[in-house]
PDB file of N, CA and C and ligand atoms in Angstrom:
ATOM      1  N   MET A 269      16.448  25.823 -13.957  1.00  0.00           N
ATOM      2  CA  MET A 269      15.762  25.093 -13.098  1.00  0.00           C
ATOM      3  C   MET A 269      14.639  24.135 -13.932  1.00  0.00           C
ATOM      4  N   PRO A 270      14.314  23.003 -13.649  1.00  0.00           N
ATOM      5  CA  PRO A 270      13.245  22.308 -14.170  1.00  0.00           C
ATOM      6  C   PRO A 270      11.930  23.100 -14.059  1.00  0.00           C
ATOM      7  N   LYS A 271      11.059  22.808 -14.818  1.00  0.00           N
ATOM      8  CA  LYS A 271       9.694  23.465 -14.907  1.00  0.00           C
ATOM      9  C   LYS A 271       8.653  22.366 -14.956  1.00  0.00           C
ATOM     10  N   ILE A 272       7.710  22.432 -14.038  1.00  0.00           N
ATOM     11  CA  ILE A 272       6.492  21.547 -14.102  1.00  0.00           C
ATOM     12  C   ILE A 272       5.547  22.412 -14.803  1.00  0.00           C
ATOM     13  N   THR A 273       4.789  21.825 -15.735  1.00  0.00           N
ATOM     14  CA  THR A 273       3.611  22.145 -16.235  1.00  0.00           C
ATOM     15  C   THR A 273       2.408  21.303 -16.065  1.00  0.00           C
ATOM     16  N   LEU A 274       1.357  21.942 -15.401  1.00  0.00           N
ATOM     17  CA  LEU A 274       0.286  21.101 -15.260  1.00  0.00           C
ATOM     18  C   LEU A 274      -0.812  21.212 -16.435  1.00  0.00           C
ATOM     19  N   ALA A 275      -1.327  20.053 -17.007  1.00  0.00           N
ATOM     20  CA  ALA A 275      -2.115  20.288 -18.193  1.00  0.00           C
ATOM     21  C   ALA A 275      -3.523  20.772 -17.711  1.00  0.00           C
ATOM     22  N   ALA A 276      -3.727  20.452 -16.378  1.00  0.00           N
ATOM     23  CA  ALA A 276      -4.984  20.795 -15.878  1.00  0.00           C
ATOM     24  C   ALA A 276      -5.319  22.331 -15.722  1.00  0.00           C
ATOM     25  N   ASN A 277      -4.286  23.107 -15.612  1.00  0.00           N
ATOM     26  CA  ASN A 277      -4.502  24.383 -15.483  1.00  0.00           C
ATOM     27  C   ASN A 277      -3.413  25.345 -16.260  1.00  0.00           C
ATOM     28  N   SER A 278      -2.865  24.568 -16.992  1.00  0.00           N
ATOM     29  CA  SER A 278      -1.946  25.207 -17.963  1.00  0.00           C
ATOM     30  C   SER A 278      -0.801  26.098 -17.238  1.00  0.00           C
ATOM     31  N   GLN A 279      -0.625  25.866 -15.874  1.00  0.00           N
ATOM     32  CA  GLN A 279       0.344  26.726 -15.272  1.00  0.00           C
ATOM     33  C   GLN A 279       1.583  26.009 -15.096  1.00  0.00           C
ATOM     34  N   SER A 280       2.624  26.813 -15.048  1.00  0.00           N
ATOM     35  CA  SER A 280       4.043  26.181 -14.997  1.00  0.00           C
ATOM     36  C   SER A 280       4.759  26.856 -13.575  1.00  0.00           C
ATOM     37  N   TYR A 281       5.494  25.822 -13.385  1.00  0.00           N
ATOM     38  CA  TYR A 281       6.167  26.229 -12.009  1.00  0.00           C
ATOM     39  C   TYR A 281       7.582  25.777 -11.962  1.00  0.00           C
ATOM     40  N   GLU A 282       8.574  26.585 -11.548  1.00  0.00           N
ATOM     41  CA  GLU A 282      10.070  26.274 -11.708  1.00  0.00           C
ATOM     42  C   GLU A 282      10.361  25.564 -10.301  1.00  0.00           C
ATOM     43  N   VAL A 283      10.955  24.455 -10.350  1.00  0.00           N
ATOM     44  CA  VAL A 283      11.468  23.666  -9.106  1.00  0.00           C
ATOM     45  C   VAL A 283      12.829  23.249  -9.165  1.00  0.00           C
ATOM     46  N   PRO A 284      13.439  23.094  -7.894  1.00  0.00           N
ATOM     47  CA  PRO A 284      14.733  22.560  -8.000  1.00  0.00           C
ATOM     48  C   PRO A 284      14.906  21.241  -8.529  1.00  0.00           C
ATOM     49  N   GLU A 285      15.985  20.781  -9.274  1.00  0.00           N
ATOM     50  CA  GLU A 285      16.127  19.590  -9.790  1.00  0.00           C
ATOM     51  C   GLU A 285      16.016  18.406  -8.628  1.00  0.00           C
ATOM     52  N   GLY A 286      15.206  17.380  -9.047  1.00  0.00           N
ATOM     53  CA  GLY A 286      15.117  16.336  -8.079  1.00  0.00           C
ATOM     54  C   GLY A 286      14.032  16.350  -7.074  1.00  0.00           C
ATOM     55  N   THR A 287      13.170  17.543  -7.381  1.00  0.00           N
ATOM     56  CA  THR A 287      11.955  17.794  -6.566  1.00  0.00           C
ATOM     57  C   THR A 287      10.952  16.583  -6.835  1.00  0.00           C
ATOM     58  N   SER A 288      10.324  16.293  -5.657  1.00  0.00           N
ATOM     59  CA  SER A 288       9.278  15.338  -5.665  1.00  0.00           C
ATOM     60  C   SER A 288       7.906  16.000  -6.227  1.00  0.00           C
ATOM     61  N   PHE A 289       7.323  15.380  -7.213  1.00  0.00           N
ATOM     62  CA  PHE A 289       6.065  16.016  -7.844  1.00  0.00           C
ATOM     63  C   PHE A 289       5.021  16.065  -6.686  1.00  0.00           C
ATOM     64  N   LEU A 290       4.798  14.945  -5.983  1.00  0.00           N
ATOM     65  CA  LEU A 290       3.963  14.873  -5.120  1.00  0.00           C
ATOM     66  C   LEU A 290       4.013  15.992  -4.031  1.00  0.00           C
ATOM     67  N   GLU A 291       5.279  16.051  -3.543  1.00  0.00           N
ATOM     68  CA  GLU A 291       5.439  17.107  -2.331  1.00  0.00           C
ATOM     69  C   GLU A 291       5.248  18.440  -2.848  1.00  0.00           C
ATOM     70  N   PHE A 292       5.624  18.696  -4.124  1.00  0.00           N
ATOM     71  CA  PHE A 292       5.570  20.146  -4.619  1.00  0.00           C
ATOM     72  C   PHE A 292       3.963  20.366  -4.784  1.00  0.00           C
ATOM     73  N   CYS A 293       3.176  19.469  -5.261  1.00  0.00           N
ATOM     74  CA  CYS A 293       1.669  19.653  -5.327  1.00  0.00           C
ATOM     75  C   CYS A 293       1.044  19.803  -4.018  1.00  0.00           C
ATOM     76  N   GLN A 294       1.548  18.992  -3.181  1.00  0.00           N
ATOM     77  CA  GLN A 294       0.923  19.077  -1.771  1.00  0.00           C
ATOM     78  C   GLN A 294       1.312  20.515  -1.106  1.00  0.00           C
ATOM     79  N   GLU A 295       2.482  20.836  -1.203  1.00  0.00           N
ATOM     80  CA  GLU A 295       3.039  22.138  -0.545  1.00  0.00           C
ATOM     81  C   GLU A 295       2.326  23.279  -1.189  1.00  0.00           C
ATOM     82  N   ASN A 296       1.888  23.278  -2.585  1.00  0.00           N
ATOM     83  CA  ASN A 296       1.404  24.524  -3.129  1.00  0.00           C
ATOM     84  C   ASN A 296      -0.026  24.336  -3.510  1.00  0.00           C
ATOM     85  N   ASP A 297      -0.718  23.217  -3.036  1.00  0.00           N
ATOM     86  CA  ASP A 297      -2.072  23.048  -3.124  1.00  0.00           C
ATOM     87  C   ASP A 297      -2.405  23.047  -4.617  1.00  0.00           C
ATOM     88  N   LEU A 298      -1.762  22.369  -5.570  1.00  0.00           N
ATOM     89  CA  LEU A 298      -1.919  22.251  -6.983  1.00  0.00           C
ATOM     90  C   LEU A 298      -3.038  21.263  -7.232  1.00  0.00           C
ATOM     91  N   PRO A 299      -3.857  21.541  -8.347  1.00  0.00           N
ATOM     92  CA  PRO A 299      -4.876  20.546  -8.823  1.00  0.00           C
ATOM     93  C   PRO A 299      -4.451  19.237  -9.245  1.00  0.00           C
ATOM     94  N   HIS A 300      -3.945  18.364  -8.424  1.00  0.00           N
ATOM     95  CA  HIS A 300      -3.636  16.894  -8.937  1.00  0.00           C
ATOM     96  C   HIS A 300      -4.152  16.117  -7.902  1.00  0.00           C
ATOM     97  N   ASN A 301      -4.949  14.964  -8.189  1.00  0.00           N
ATOM     98  CA  ASN A 301      -5.363  14.065  -7.226  1.00  0.00           C
ATOM     99  C   ASN A 301      -4.497  12.957  -6.747  1.00  0.00           C
ATOM    100  N   PHE A 302      -4.407  12.782  -5.480  1.00  0.00           N
ATOM    101  CA  PHE A 302      -3.551  11.808  -5.055  1.00  0.00           C
ATOM    102  C   PHE A 302      -4.423  10.863  -3.924  1.00  0.00           C
ATOM    103  N   GLY A 303      -3.767   9.686  -3.838  1.00  0.00           N
ATOM    104  CA  GLY A 303      -4.603   8.853  -2.936  1.00  0.00           C
ATOM    105  C   GLY A 303      -3.514   8.269  -1.765  1.00  0.00           C
ATOM    106  N   CYS A 304      -3.151   7.030  -1.944  1.00  0.00           N
ATOM    107  CA  CYS A 304      -2.136   6.671  -0.908  1.00  0.00           C
ATOM    108  C   CYS A 304      -0.804   7.300  -0.761  1.00  0.00           C
ATOM    109  N   THR A 305      -0.245   7.872  -1.908  1.00  0.00           N
ATOM    110  CA  THR A 305       0.867   8.551  -1.907  1.00  0.00           C
ATOM    111  C   THR A 305       2.057   7.767  -2.093  1.00  0.00           C
ATOM    112  N   VAL A 306       1.983   6.321  -1.977  1.00  0.00           N
ATOM    113  CA  VAL A 306       3.023   5.545  -2.004  1.00  0.00           C
ATOM    114  C   VAL A 306       3.080   4.612  -3.208  1.00  0.00           C
ATOM    115  N   GLY A 307       2.452   4.831  -4.152  1.00  0.00           N
ATOM    116  CA  GLY A 307       2.534   4.064  -5.470  1.00  0.00           C
ATOM    117  C   GLY A 307       1.799   2.917  -5.480  1.00  0.00           C
ATOM    118  N   SER A 308       0.593   2.802  -4.579  1.00  0.00           N
ATOM    119  CA  SER A 308      -0.119   1.407  -4.781  1.00  0.00           C
ATOM    120  C   SER A 308      -1.490   1.519  -5.194  1.00  0.00           C
ATOM    121  N   CYS A 309      -2.188   2.635  -5.005  1.00  0.00           N
ATOM    122  CA  CYS A 309      -3.521   2.869  -5.429  1.00  0.00           C
ATOM    123  C   CYS A 309      -3.876   3.148  -6.858  1.00  0.00           C
ATOM    124  N   GLY A 310      -3.178   3.960  -7.462  1.00  0.00           N
ATOM    125  CA  GLY A 310      -3.206   4.293  -8.931  1.00  0.00           C
ATOM    126  C   GLY A 310      -4.121   5.498  -9.123  1.00  0.00           C
ATOM    127  N   VAL A 311      -4.535   6.264  -8.089  1.00  0.00           N
ATOM    128  CA  VAL A 311      -5.334   7.335  -8.153  1.00  0.00           C
ATOM    129  C   VAL A 311      -4.676   8.448  -9.017  1.00  0.00           C
ATOM    130  N   CYS A 312      -3.326   8.488  -8.765  1.00  0.00           N
ATOM    131  CA  CYS A 312      -2.455   9.682  -9.276  1.00  0.00           C
ATOM    132  C   CYS A 312      -2.037   9.465 -10.707  1.00  0.00           C
ATOM    133  N   VAL A 313      -2.569   8.305 -11.397  1.00  0.00           N
ATOM    134  CA  VAL A 313      -1.940   7.948 -12.625  1.00  0.00           C
ATOM    135  C   VAL A 313      -2.048   9.097 -13.655  1.00  0.00           C
ATOM    136  N   SER A 314      -0.864   9.274 -14.442  1.00  0.00           N
ATOM    137  CA  SER A 314      -0.875  10.460 -15.226  1.00  0.00           C
ATOM    138  C   SER A 314      -0.127  10.160 -16.553  1.00  0.00           C
ATOM    139  N   SER A 315      -0.105  10.852 -17.412  1.00  0.00           N
ATOM    140  CA  SER A 315       0.671  10.820 -18.600  1.00  0.00           C
ATOM    141  C   SER A 315       1.632  12.010 -18.665  1.00  0.00           C
ATOM    142  N   LEU A 316       2.790  11.802 -19.167  1.00  0.00           N
ATOM    143  CA  LEU A 316       3.745  13.031 -19.359  1.00  0.00           C
ATOM    144  C   LEU A 316       3.591  13.342 -20.771  1.00  0.00           C
ATOM    145  N   ASP A 317       2.959  14.552 -21.020  1.00  0.00           N
ATOM    146  CA  ASP A 317       2.734  15.131 -22.435  1.00  0.00           C
ATOM    147  C   ASP A 317       4.140  15.373 -22.907  1.00  0.00           C
ATOM    148  N   GLU A 318       5.063  15.940 -22.038  1.00  0.00           N
ATOM    149  CA  GLU A 318       6.374  16.366 -22.449  1.00  0.00           C
ATOM    150  C   GLU A 318       7.241  15.857 -21.185  1.00  0.00           C
ATOM    151  N   GLY A 319       8.564  15.522 -21.634  1.00  0.00           N
ATOM    152  CA  GLY A 319       9.440  15.302 -20.629  1.00  0.00           C
ATOM    153  C   GLY A 319       9.528  13.972 -20.005  1.00  0.00           C
ATOM    154  N   ALA A 320       9.066  12.914 -20.710  1.00  0.00           N
ATOM    155  CA  ALA A 320       9.064  11.496 -20.196  1.00  0.00           C
ATOM    156  C   ALA A 320      10.459  11.002 -19.737  1.00  0.00           C
ATOM    157  N   ASP A 321      11.479  11.670 -20.322  1.00  0.00           N
ATOM    158  CA  ASP A 321      12.832  11.280 -20.081  1.00  0.00           C
ATOM    159  C   ASP A 321      13.518  12.340 -19.174  1.00  0.00           C
ATOM    160  N   GLN A 322      12.673  13.132 -18.542  1.00  0.00           N
ATOM    161  CA  GLN A 322      13.193  14.090 -17.573  1.00  0.00           C
ATOM    162  C   GLN A 322      12.741  13.779 -16.122  1.00  0.00           C
ATOM    163  N   VAL A 323      12.344  12.545 -15.950  1.00  0.00           N
ATOM    164  CA  VAL A 323      11.928  12.034 -14.458  1.00  0.00           C
ATOM    165  C   VAL A 323      12.679  10.766 -14.256  1.00  0.00           C
ATOM    166  N   ASN A 324      12.582  10.368 -13.036  1.00  0.00           N
ATOM    167  CA  ASN A 324      13.315   9.271 -12.588  1.00  0.00           C
ATOM    168  C   ASN A 324      12.769   8.060 -13.389  1.00  0.00           C
ATOM    169  N   PRO A 325      13.432   6.820 -13.599  1.00  0.00           N
ATOM    170  CA  PRO A 325      12.834   5.712 -14.267  1.00  0.00           C
ATOM    171  C   PRO A 325      11.752   4.929 -13.431  1.00  0.00           C
ATOM    172  N   VAL A 326      10.993   4.297 -14.119  1.00  0.00           N
ATOM    173  CA  VAL A 326       9.723   3.466 -13.581  1.00  0.00           C
ATOM    174  C   VAL A 326      10.406   2.346 -12.827  1.00  0.00           C
ATOM    175  N   THR A 327      10.147   2.036 -11.513  1.00  0.00           N
ATOM    176  CA  THR A 327      10.535   0.697 -10.860  1.00  0.00           C
ATOM    177  C   THR A 327       9.621  -0.349 -11.120  1.00  0.00           C
ATOM    178  N   ASP A 328       9.843  -1.435 -10.617  1.00  0.00           N
ATOM    179  CA  ASP A 328       9.141  -2.672 -10.830  1.00  0.00           C
ATOM    180  C   ASP A 328       7.803  -2.499 -10.362  1.00  0.00           C
ATOM    181  N   ASP A 329       7.701  -1.949  -8.968  1.00  0.00           N
ATOM    182  CA  ASP A 329       6.573  -1.657  -8.336  1.00  0.00           C
ATOM    183  C   ASP A 329       5.605  -0.563  -8.835  1.00  0.00           C
ATOM    184  N   GLU A 330       6.258   0.398  -9.403  1.00  0.00           N
ATOM    185  CA  GLU A 330       5.348   1.204 -10.107  1.00  0.00           C
ATOM    186  C   GLU A 330       4.785   0.603 -11.341  1.00  0.00           C
ATOM    187  N   GLY A 331       5.548   0.109 -12.085  1.00  0.00           N
ATOM    188  CA  GLY A 331       5.023  -0.680 -13.332  1.00  0.00           C
ATOM    189  C   GLY A 331       3.941  -1.470 -13.042  1.00  0.00           C
ATOM    190  N   GLU A 332       3.976  -2.172 -12.095  1.00  0.00           N
ATOM    191  CA  GLU A 332       2.803  -3.165 -11.742  1.00  0.00           C
ATOM    192  C   GLU A 332       1.568  -2.416 -11.451  1.00  0.00           C
ATOM    193  N   THR A 333       1.712  -1.327 -10.595  1.00  0.00           N
ATOM    194  CA  THR A 333       0.493  -0.592 -10.319  1.00  0.00           C
ATOM    195  C   THR A 333      -0.103   0.165 -11.660  1.00  0.00           C
ATOM    196  N   VAL A 334       0.880   0.734 -12.408  1.00  0.00           N
ATOM    197  CA  VAL A 334       0.390   1.301 -13.610  1.00  0.00           C
ATOM    198  C   VAL A 334      -0.304   0.289 -14.509  1.00  0.00           C
ATOM    199  N   GLU A 335       0.312  -0.879 -14.658  1.00  0.00           N
ATOM    200  CA  GLU A 335      -0.412  -1.875 -15.459  1.00  0.00           C
ATOM    201  C   GLU A 335      -1.807  -2.183 -14.913  1.00  0.00           C
ATOM    202  N   MET A 336      -1.976  -2.248 -13.666  1.00  0.00           N
ATOM    203  CA  MET A 336      -3.354  -2.578 -13.075  1.00  0.00           C
ATOM    204  C   MET A 336      -4.418  -1.509 -13.343  1.00  0.00           C
ATOM    205  N   CYS A 337      -3.970  -0.230 -13.435  1.00  0.00           N
ATOM    206  CA  CYS A 337      -4.894   0.911 -13.437  1.00  0.00           C
ATOM    207  C   CYS A 337      -4.982   1.744 -14.681  1.00  0.00           C
ATOM    208  N   SER A 338      -4.038   1.257 -15.712  1.00  0.00           N
ATOM    209  CA  SER A 338      -4.166   2.169 -16.911  1.00  0.00           C
ATOM    210  C   SER A 338      -3.660   1.435 -18.017  1.00  0.00           C
ATOM    211  N   GLY A 339      -4.273   1.595 -19.251  1.00  0.00           N
ATOM    212  CA  GLY A 339      -3.971   1.237 -20.483  1.00  0.00           C
ATOM    213  C   GLY A 339      -3.261   1.989 -21.306  1.00  0.00           C
ATOM    214  N   VAL A 340      -2.830   3.129 -20.699  1.00  0.00           N
ATOM    215  CA  VAL A 340      -2.164   4.185 -21.498  1.00  0.00           C
ATOM    216  C   VAL A 340      -0.527   3.799 -21.454  1.00  0.00           C
ATOM    217  N   GLU A 341      -0.071   3.799 -22.703  1.00  0.00           N
ATOM    218  CA  GLU A 341       1.346   3.658 -22.746  1.00  0.00           C
ATOM    219  C   GLU A 341       2.074   4.720 -22.230  1.00  0.00           C
ATOM    220  N   GLY A 342       3.102   4.371 -21.298  1.00  0.00           N
ATOM    221  CA  GLY A 342       3.984   5.297 -20.867  1.00  0.00           C
ATOM    222  C   GLY A 342       3.360   6.119 -19.685  1.00  0.00           C
ATOM    223  N   ALA A 343       2.176   5.491 -19.173  1.00  0.00           N
ATOM    224  CA  ALA A 343       1.649   6.317 -18.005  1.00  0.00           C
ATOM    225  C   ALA A 343       2.497   5.980 -16.744  1.00  0.00           C
ATOM    226  N   ARG A 344       2.500   6.988 -15.784  1.00  0.00           N
ATOM    227  CA  ARG A 344       3.254   7.021 -14.612  1.00  0.00           C
ATOM    228  C   ARG A 344       2.584   7.381 -13.481  1.00  0.00           C
ATOM    229  N   LEU A 345       2.812   7.002 -12.342  1.00  0.00           N
ATOM    230  CA  LEU A 345       2.341   7.367 -11.011  1.00  0.00           C
ATOM    231  C   LEU A 345       2.960   8.685 -10.669  1.00  0.00           C
ATOM    232  N   ALA A 346       2.010   9.696 -10.615  1.00  0.00           N
ATOM    233  CA  ALA A 346       2.699  11.082 -10.284  1.00  0.00           C
ATOM    234  C   ALA A 346       3.194  11.125  -8.883  1.00  0.00           C
ATOM    235  N   CYS A 347       2.756  10.234  -7.957  1.00  0.00           N
ATOM    236  CA  CYS A 347       3.352  10.353  -6.610  1.00  0.00           C
ATOM    237  C   CYS A 347       4.818   9.828  -6.638  1.00  0.00           C
ATOM    238  N   GLN A 348       5.159   9.090  -7.578  1.00  0.00           N
ATOM    239  CA  GLN A 348       6.537   8.540  -7.597  1.00  0.00           C
ATOM    240  C   GLN A 348       7.445   9.352  -8.287  1.00  0.00           C
ATOM    241  N   LEU A 349       7.095  10.337  -8.915  1.00  0.00           N
ATOM    242  CA  LEU A 349       7.900  11.278  -9.884  1.00  0.00           C
ATOM    243  C   LEU A 349       8.977  12.126  -9.174  1.00  0.00           C
ATOM    244  N   LYS A 350      10.138  12.197  -9.721  1.00  0.00           N
ATOM    245  CA  LYS A 350      11.012  13.166  -9.236  1.00  0.00           C
ATOM    246  C   LYS A 350      11.405  13.925 -10.589  1.00  0.00           C
ATOM    247  N   VAL A 351      11.535  15.181 -10.395  1.00  0.00           N
ATOM    248  CA  VAL A 351      11.593  16.079 -11.520  1.00  0.00           C
ATOM    249  C   VAL A 351      12.887  16.566 -11.855  1.00  0.00           C
ATOM    250  N   ASN A 352      13.530  16.041 -12.979  1.00  0.00           N
ATOM    251  CA  ASN A 352      14.916  16.300 -13.393  1.00  0.00           C
ATOM    252  C   ASN A 352      14.927  17.377 -14.441  1.00  0.00           C
ATOM    253  N   GLY A 353      13.888  17.791 -14.979  1.00  0.00           N
ATOM    254  CA  GLY A 353      13.784  18.547 -16.193  1.00  0.00           C
ATOM    255  C   GLY A 353      12.447  19.081 -16.530  1.00  0.00           C
ATOM    256  N   ASP A 354      12.177  19.710 -17.639  1.00  0.00           N
ATOM    257  CA  ASP A 354      10.804  20.239 -17.906  1.00  0.00           C
ATOM    258  C   ASP A 354       9.859  19.115 -18.160  1.00  0.00           C
ATOM    259  N   ILE A 355       8.821  19.081 -17.493  1.00  0.00           N
ATOM    260  CA  ILE A 355       7.813  18.145 -17.756  1.00  0.00           C
ATOM    261  C   ILE A 355       6.358  18.710 -17.838  1.00  0.00           C
ATOM    262  N   THR A 356       5.460  18.038 -18.632  1.00  0.00           N
ATOM    263  CA  THR A 356       3.988  18.384 -18.632  1.00  0.00           C
ATOM    264  C   THR A 356       3.204  17.074 -18.298  1.00  0.00           C
ATOM    265  N   VAL A 357       2.500  17.440 -17.098  1.00  0.00           N
ATOM    266  CA  VAL A 357       1.785  16.130 -16.465  1.00  0.00           C
ATOM    267  C   VAL A 357       0.165  16.368 -16.663  1.00  0.00           C
ATOM    268  N   ARG A 358      -0.301  15.233 -17.096  1.00  0.00           N
ATOM    269  CA  ARG A 358      -1.781  15.074 -17.364  1.00  0.00           C
ATOM    270  C   ARG A 358      -2.279  14.143 -16.577  1.00  0.00           C
ATOM    271  N   GLN A 359      -3.196  14.457 -15.646  1.00  0.00           N
ATOM    272  CA  GLN A 359      -3.779  13.471 -14.770  1.00  0.00           C
ATOM    273  C   GLN A 359      -4.768  12.649 -15.774  1.00  0.00           C
ATOM    274  N   LEU A 360      -4.604  11.216 -15.803  1.00  0.00           N
ATOM    275  CA  LEU A 360      -5.601  10.328 -16.394  1.00  0.00           C
ATOM    276  C   LEU A 360      -6.754  10.032 -15.488  1.00  0.00           C
ATOM    277  N   ASP A 361      -7.832   9.379 -16.140  1.00  0.00           N
ATOM    278  CA  ASP A 361      -9.025   9.070 -15.445  1.00  0.00           C
ATOM    279  C   ASP A 361      -8.765   7.855 -14.676  1.00  0.00           C
TER     280      ASP A 361
HETATM  281  S1  FES B 601      -1.303   8.236  -4.959  1.00  0.00           S
HETATM  282 FE1  FES B 601      -1.699   6.106  -4.879  1.00  0.00          FE
HETATM  283  S2  FES B 601      -0.384   5.376  -6.421  1.00  0.00           S
HETATM  284 FE2  FES B 601       0.065   7.543  -6.412  1.00  0.00          FE
END
């Protein structure tokens, strides 16, 4: 099973393939900040320290939001992530 690791608390969680990162965090009260939950506010912007190729590809809409809220190359909106393999997620400021 894919494994989510949160850089914030160094904890790892096994999840079924295709799990929504947002829903998993909400259901398990994990320490990751979200706002709109639909990919437009940028509050959840994050980097994938590991496993950038283990999540769904960036859509045009997500890419536009990331561009507006982060200068970090490869940044993703955590609310838009579907987990297909092992990832390590770090929330950006
Ligand atoms: S929570 Fe608003 S963009 Fe992810």
